């Protein structure tokens, strides 16, 4: 077992070292290598009267994993334990990252059923926060869990599923790490598959007029809304037997879509109109129809390119249209100040109802609306941008680097705002 470096009896844990979004000073940070180590840490905590907080890779858009007492990082609890190709089930340790999991599953011709925007997180991290992907008939990723082994604070090791210890199971699958340490997860998977993503651009009005039909037009529909041009990029992905055709071009995607847009965003700090140009350029770059076929996880995931703030809300599906109209009105009202214009696409995704106690999708089809802004323009003042707490069931803001992020959280239940 590894205990992280000590500085005058104090351990400093920066969730995002560069931006120092969240910092805590745990008394000790443990990196257990096996279950026995975990039991020892809990025993020590009991004797010392300390609380243990579990941390995955710290990608939560919040200070959830922070603590000033004992921190247990699951870095080394990342093994695949069993693979049942026939039943399409795997048992893995909670600390495995999704990237590691994709690689292991691929060796057995298997893949995760649905995914969110990135694969850097640990499996336990996404399970215990009910992280979501998109697809109106697909639940949040916690719904893929069949059973778990949880180590409780009293040291007991409990197997739970929908049939055995169902209360513990339903509390843990979106328990924000507060019910116990998730040691092992039995996960439903499917045979590995390619996704064909078809992208087309429509006006805001056209999209909203056909919203429900578009949402149901593919297995995994999502929208990227460019408020700068009122254009909606509709992404429709379906399972396919077609061979891989990744698509994309260095000049448009990398040089213009990343470097040039980032330059404009940077200049926007000094010359505000550059923000609008960045939004217009980003929108123009993706204005024509396109399609690609690739491994499922590559299509599910997106590239998080710039230092960003993000806020995301979950709203009941039936409120999507009025909510988006209201949001658009709000943007139009604030357009006078270009610093507050959403110059990145707003990501709109969907999920099926579930029965997980704390899940924002509990008993309801859900729409997720995520907005990002170039971080450098909004140092520490994102609340100015949108009154999130009034609208959200689950909302958060994230600070994202190209492959890393950190955030703070707000949770408010007022879905009747609309
Ligand atoms: C760029 C980016 C994109 C994202 N995209 C999406 C998205 O598309 N959809 C979405 O819904 N979310 C998304 N998220 C949020 C992310 O999926 C969740 O915050 C997830 O919890 C992060 O996992 P982690 O391993 O970093 O957990 P951490 O941030 O380390 O911890 C999160 C919580 O999980 C608990 N936890 C971790 N491991 C265990 C364990 N073994 N046992 C018990 N509790 C545990 C912690 O105590 C804490 O409460 C995104 C985040 C980022 C930064």
Coordinates of C-alpha atoms in Angstrom, one line a residue, residues 24-334:
X24 CA -8.1 19.7 0.3
X25 CA -5.6 18.7 2.9
X26 CA -6.3 15.1 3.8
X27 CA -4.5 13.8 6.9
X28 CA -3.5 10.9 4.8
X29 CA -4.0 9.6 1.2
X30 CA -3.9 5.9 0.8
X31 CA -3.5 3.9 -2.4
X32 CA -4.4 0.3 -1.4
X33 CA -3.4 -2.5 -3.7
X34 CA -5.9 -5.0 -2.6
X35 CA -9.1 -5.5 -0.6
X36 CA -7.2 -6.4 2.5
X37 CA -5.4 -3.0 2.4
X38 CA -8.9 -1.4 2.2
X39 CA -10.0 -3.2 5.3
X40 CA -6.9 -2.1 7.1
X41 CA -7.5 1.5 6.2
X42 CA -11.1 1.3 7.5
X43 CA -9.9 -0.3 10.7
X44 CA -7.3 2.4 11.2
X45 CA -10.0 5.1 10.5
X46 CA -12.3 3.5 13.0
X47 CA -9.6 3.5 15.7
X48 CA -8.6 7.1 14.9
X49 CA -12.2 8.3 14.6
X50 CA -11.6 9.5 11.1
X51 CA -13.9 9.7 8.0
X52 CA -12.7 7.9 4.9
X53 CA -13.5 9.5 1.5
X54 CA -13.0 7.5 -1.7
X55 CA -11.5 9.2 -4.8
X56 CA -11.4 7.8 -8.3
X57 CA -9.5 10.1 -10.7
X58 CA -11.0 13.3 -9.5
X59 CA -13.0 14.1 -12.6
X60 CA -16.1 14.8 -10.7
X61 CA -17.3 18.4 -11.4
X62 CA -17.4 19.0 -7.7
X63 CA -15.4 18.7 -4.5
X64 CA -17.1 15.4 -3.8
X65 CA -13.9 13.5 -3.4
X66 CA -12.3 16.1 -1.1
X67 CA -11.7 15.5 2.5
X68 CA -9.6 16.8 5.4
X69 CA -9.5 13.4 7.0
X70 CA -8.6 10.1 5.2
X71 CA -8.6 9.8 1.4
X72 CA -8.6 6.4 -0.3
X73 CA -7.6 6.5 -4.0
X74 CA -8.6 3.5 -6.1
X75 CA -5.7 3.9 -8.6
X76 CA -4.5 0.3 -8.1
X77 CA -7.9 -1.4 -7.7
X78 CA -8.2 -1.6 -11.5
X79 CA -8.3 -5.3 -12.4
X80 CA -10.7 -7.2 -14.6
X81 CA -11.8 -10.2 -12.5
X82 CA -14.1 -12.3 -14.7
X83 CA -15.4 -12.1 -18.2
X84 CA -18.5 -14.1 -19.3
X85 CA -18.7 -13.6 -23.0
X86 CA -21.7 -15.9 -23.3
X87 CA -23.9 -13.9 -20.9
X88 CA -22.1 -10.6 -21.8
X89 CA -21.2 -9.8 -18.2
X90 CA -17.9 -8.8 -16.6
X91 CA -16.8 -8.3 -13.0
X92 CA -14.2 -5.6 -12.5
X93 CA -12.7 -3.7 -9.7
X94 CA -14.2 -0.2 -9.1
X95 CA -11.0 1.7 -9.8
X96 CA -10.6 0.6 -13.4
X97 CA -10.8 3.5 -15.8
X98 CA -13.1 3.4 -18.7
X99 CA -10.2 3.5 -21.1
X100 CA -8.7 0.5 -19.4
X101 CA -12.1 -1.2 -19.5
X102 CA -12.6 -0.6 -23.2
X103 CA -9.2 -2.1 -24.0
X104 CA -9.9 -5.2 -21.9
X105 CA -13.4 -5.7 -23.2
X106 CA -12.2 -5.3 -26.8
X107 CA -9.9 -8.3 -26.3
X108 CA -13.0 -10.4 -25.6
X109 CA -15.1 -8.9 -28.4
X110 CA -17.2 -6.9 -25.9
X111 CA -18.0 -3.3 -25.3
X112 CA -19.9 -1.0 -23.0
X113 CA -23.6 -0.4 -23.9
X114 CA -23.6 3.4 -23.7
X115 CA -21.0 6.0 -22.7
X116 CA -20.6 9.7 -21.9
X117 CA -18.3 12.3 -23.4
X118 CA -15.0 10.9 -22.0
X119 CA -13.5 7.7 -20.7
X120 CA -11.0 9.0 -18.2
X121 CA -13.1 8.3 -15.2
X122 CA -13.2 5.2 -13.0
X123 CA -16.1 2.8 -13.4
X124 CA -17.1 3.3 -9.7
X125 CA -16.9 7.1 -10.2
X126 CA -19.4 7.0 -13.1
X127 CA -21.6 4.4 -11.4
X128 CA -21.9 6.3 -8.1
X129 CA -22.7 9.6 -9.8
X130 CA -25.2 8.1 -12.3
X131 CA -23.1 9.6 -15.2
X132 CA -25.0 9.5 -18.5
X133 CA -24.5 9.2 -22.2
X134 CA -27.2 9.8 -24.7
X135 CA -30.1 7.8 -26.1
X136 CA -33.8 8.2 -25.1
X137 CA -34.1 4.4 -24.7
X138 CA -30.8 4.1 -22.8
X139 CA -30.6 4.7 -19.0
X140 CA -27.8 6.4 -17.2
X141 CA -24.7 4.2 -17.0
X142 CA -25.5 3.0 -13.5
X143 CA -28.4 1.1 -15.0
X144 CA -25.8 -1.3 -16.6
X145 CA -24.7 -2.5 -13.2
X146 CA -26.0 -6.0 -12.2
X147 CA -24.4 -6.3 -8.8
X148 CA -21.6 -4.9 -6.6
X149 CA -19.5 -5.7 -3.6
X150 CA -19.4 -2.8 -1.2
X151 CA -17.1 -2.4 1.8
X152 CA -19.1 -0.7 4.5
X153 CA -17.6 1.6 7.2
X154 CA -17.9 -1.2 9.8
X155 CA -15.6 -3.3 7.7
X156 CA -18.2 -5.7 6.4
X157 CA -18.1 -6.8 2.7
X158 CA -21.6 -6.8 1.3
X159 CA -22.8 -8.3 -2.0
X160 CA -25.8 -6.3 -3.3
X161 CA -28.0 -6.4 -6.4
X162 CA -31.6 -5.7 -7.3
X163 CA -32.6 -9.0 -5.5
X164 CA -30.1 -9.1 -2.6
X165 CA -29.8 -6.1 -0.4
X166 CA -31.7 -4.0 -2.9
X167 CA -31.8 -0.9 -0.7
X168 CA -28.0 -0.8 -0.5
X169 CA -27.8 -1.4 -4.2
X170 CA -30.1 1.4 -5.2
X171 CA -28.6 3.8 -2.7
X172 CA -25.0 3.0 -3.9
X173 CA -25.5 3.2 -7.7
X174 CA -26.0 6.9 -7.3
X175 CA -24.7 7.3 -3.8
X176 CA -21.9 9.8 -4.4
X177 CA -19.5 7.6 -2.5
X178 CA -21.4 7.9 0.7
X179 CA -22.6 4.4 1.3
X180 CA -19.3 2.6 1.2
X181 CA -16.3 1.7 -0.9
X182 CA -17.4 0.0 -4.2
X183 CA -14.9 -2.9 -4.5
X184 CA -16.2 -4.9 -7.4
X185 CA -18.8 -4.2 -10.1
X186 CA -20.7 -6.7 -12.2
X187 CA -21.5 -4.9 -15.4
X188 CA -23.8 -5.8 -18.3
X189 CA -22.0 -5.3 -21.6
X190 CA -22.6 -6.2 -25.2
X191 CA -20.7 -7.7 -28.2
X192 CA -18.4 -5.1 -29.5
X193 CA -19.9 -2.9 -32.2
X194 CA -19.3 -0.1 -34.6
X195 CA -21.4 3.1 -34.5
X196 CA -22.3 5.0 -37.6
X197 CA -22.7 8.7 -36.7
X198 CA -24.6 10.8 -39.2
X199 CA -24.3 14.6 -38.7
X200 CA -26.6 17.2 -40.2
X201 CA -27.2 20.8 -39.6
X202 CA -30.6 22.4 -39.1
X203 CA -31.9 25.7 -37.9
X204 CA -32.9 26.1 -34.3
X205 CA -36.6 26.4 -35.3
X206 CA -36.5 23.4 -37.6
X207 CA -34.9 21.3 -35.0
X208 CA -37.4 22.2 -32.3
X209 CA -40.3 21.7 -34.7
X210 CA -39.1 18.1 -35.3
X211 CA -37.5 17.5 -31.9
X212 CA -39.3 14.4 -30.7
X213 CA -39.0 12.7 -34.1
X214 CA -35.3 13.6 -34.2
X215 CA -34.7 12.3 -30.7
X216 CA -36.2 9.0 -31.7
X217 CA -34.6 8.9 -35.1
X218 CA -31.5 7.0 -33.9
X219 CA -30.3 4.9 -30.9
X220 CA -28.1 7.7 -29.6
X221 CA -29.2 11.2 -30.7
X222 CA -27.6 14.3 -29.4
X223 CA -27.6 17.9 -30.5
X224 CA -24.9 20.5 -30.6
X225 CA -26.5 23.9 -30.6
X226 CA -24.4 26.9 -31.8
X227 CA -26.1 30.0 -30.3
X228 CA -23.8 32.3 -32.4
X229 CA -25.6 31.2 -35.6
X230 CA -28.7 29.6 -34.2
X231 CA -27.6 26.3 -35.9
X232 CA -28.2 22.9 -34.5
X233 CA -25.8 20.1 -35.4
X234 CA -27.8 16.9 -35.1
X235 CA -25.8 13.8 -34.3
X236 CA -27.6 10.5 -34.9
X237 CA -25.7 7.3 -34.1
X238 CA -26.8 3.7 -34.7
X239 CA -25.1 0.3 -34.4
X240 CA -23.9 -0.9 -37.8
X241 CA -22.0 -3.7 -39.5
X242 CA -20.2 -1.3 -41.8
X243 CA -16.5 -1.2 -41.7
X244 CA -14.6 1.6 -40.0
X245 CA -14.5 5.0 -41.7
X246 CA -13.3 7.4 -39.1
X247 CA -13.4 10.6 -41.3
X248 CA -12.1 14.0 -40.3
X249 CA -9.3 16.1 -41.7
X250 CA -6.2 17.6 -40.1
X251 CA -6.7 21.0 -41.8
X252 CA -10.3 21.5 -40.8
X253 CA -10.5 19.6 -37.5
X254 CA -7.1 20.3 -36.0
X255 CA -5.6 23.4 -37.6
X256 CA -8.8 25.4 -38.0
X257 CA -11.1 23.7 -35.5
X258 CA -8.6 23.6 -32.7
X259 CA -5.7 26.0 -33.2
X260 CA -7.4 28.8 -35.0
X261 CA -10.5 28.7 -32.8
X262 CA -8.3 28.6 -29.7
X263 CA -6.4 31.6 -31.0
X264 CA -9.6 33.5 -31.5
X265 CA -10.8 32.6 -28.0
X266 CA -7.5 33.8 -26.6
X267 CA -7.7 37.0 -28.5
X268 CA -11.2 37.3 -27.3
X269 CA -9.9 38.0 -23.8
X270 CA -8.5 41.3 -25.1
X271 CA -10.8 42.0 -28.1
X272 CA -14.3 40.8 -27.3
X273 CA -15.6 40.5 -30.8
X274 CA -13.1 37.6 -31.4
X275 CA -15.4 35.5 -29.2
X276 CA -18.2 35.9 -31.7
X277 CA -15.9 35.1 -34.6
X278 CA -14.8 32.0 -32.8
X279 CA -18.4 30.9 -32.4
X280 CA -19.1 31.7 -36.1
X281 CA -16.0 29.8 -37.3
X282 CA -16.7 26.8 -35.1
X283 CA -20.2 26.7 -36.4
X284 CA -19.2 27.1 -40.1
X285 CA -16.6 24.4 -39.8
X286 CA -19.3 21.8 -39.1
X287 CA -22.1 23.2 -41.2
X288 CA -22.1 20.5 -43.9
X289 CA -23.5 17.0 -43.5
X290 CA -21.1 14.2 -42.7
X291 CA -20.9 10.7 -41.4
X292 CA -18.3 8.3 -39.9
X293 CA -18.2 4.7 -38.7
X294 CA -15.9 3.8 -35.8
X295 CA -15.6 1.7 -32.6
X296 CA -18.5 2.5 -30.3
X297 CA -16.4 4.2 -27.6
X298 CA -14.7 6.5 -30.1
X299 CA -18.0 7.8 -31.4
X300 CA -19.6 8.1 -27.9
X301 CA -16.7 10.1 -26.6
X302 CA -15.9 13.6 -27.8
X303 CA -12.6 15.5 -27.6
X304 CA -12.6 18.1 -24.9
X305 CA -10.3 20.6 -26.4
X306 CA -10.0 23.8 -24.5
X307 CA -9.8 25.0 -20.9
X308 CA -13.5 25.2 -20.2
X309 CA -16.2 26.0 -17.7
X310 CA -19.2 23.7 -18.1
X311 CA -22.6 23.7 -16.5
X312 CA -25.0 20.9 -17.1
X313 CA -28.7 20.6 -16.1
X314 CA -31.1 17.7 -16.1
X315 CA -34.7 18.5 -17.0
X316 CA -37.7 16.4 -17.6
X317 CA -37.9 15.4 -21.3
X318 CA -41.3 16.9 -21.8
X319 CA -39.9 20.4 -20.9
X320 CA -37.1 20.4 -23.5
X321 CA -38.8 22.6 -26.0
X322 CA -39.9 25.4 -23.7
X323 CA -36.6 25.2 -21.8
X324 CA -34.5 25.6 -25.0
X325 CA -36.7 28.5 -26.2
X326 CA -36.4 30.2 -22.9
X327 CA -32.6 29.6 -22.9
X328 CA -32.4 31.1 -26.4
X329 CA -34.4 34.1 -25.3
X330 CA -32.0 34.5 -22.4
X331 CA -29.0 34.4 -24.7
X332 CA -30.5 37.0 -27.0
X333 CA -31.1 39.2 -24.0
X334 CA -27.5 39.0 -23.0

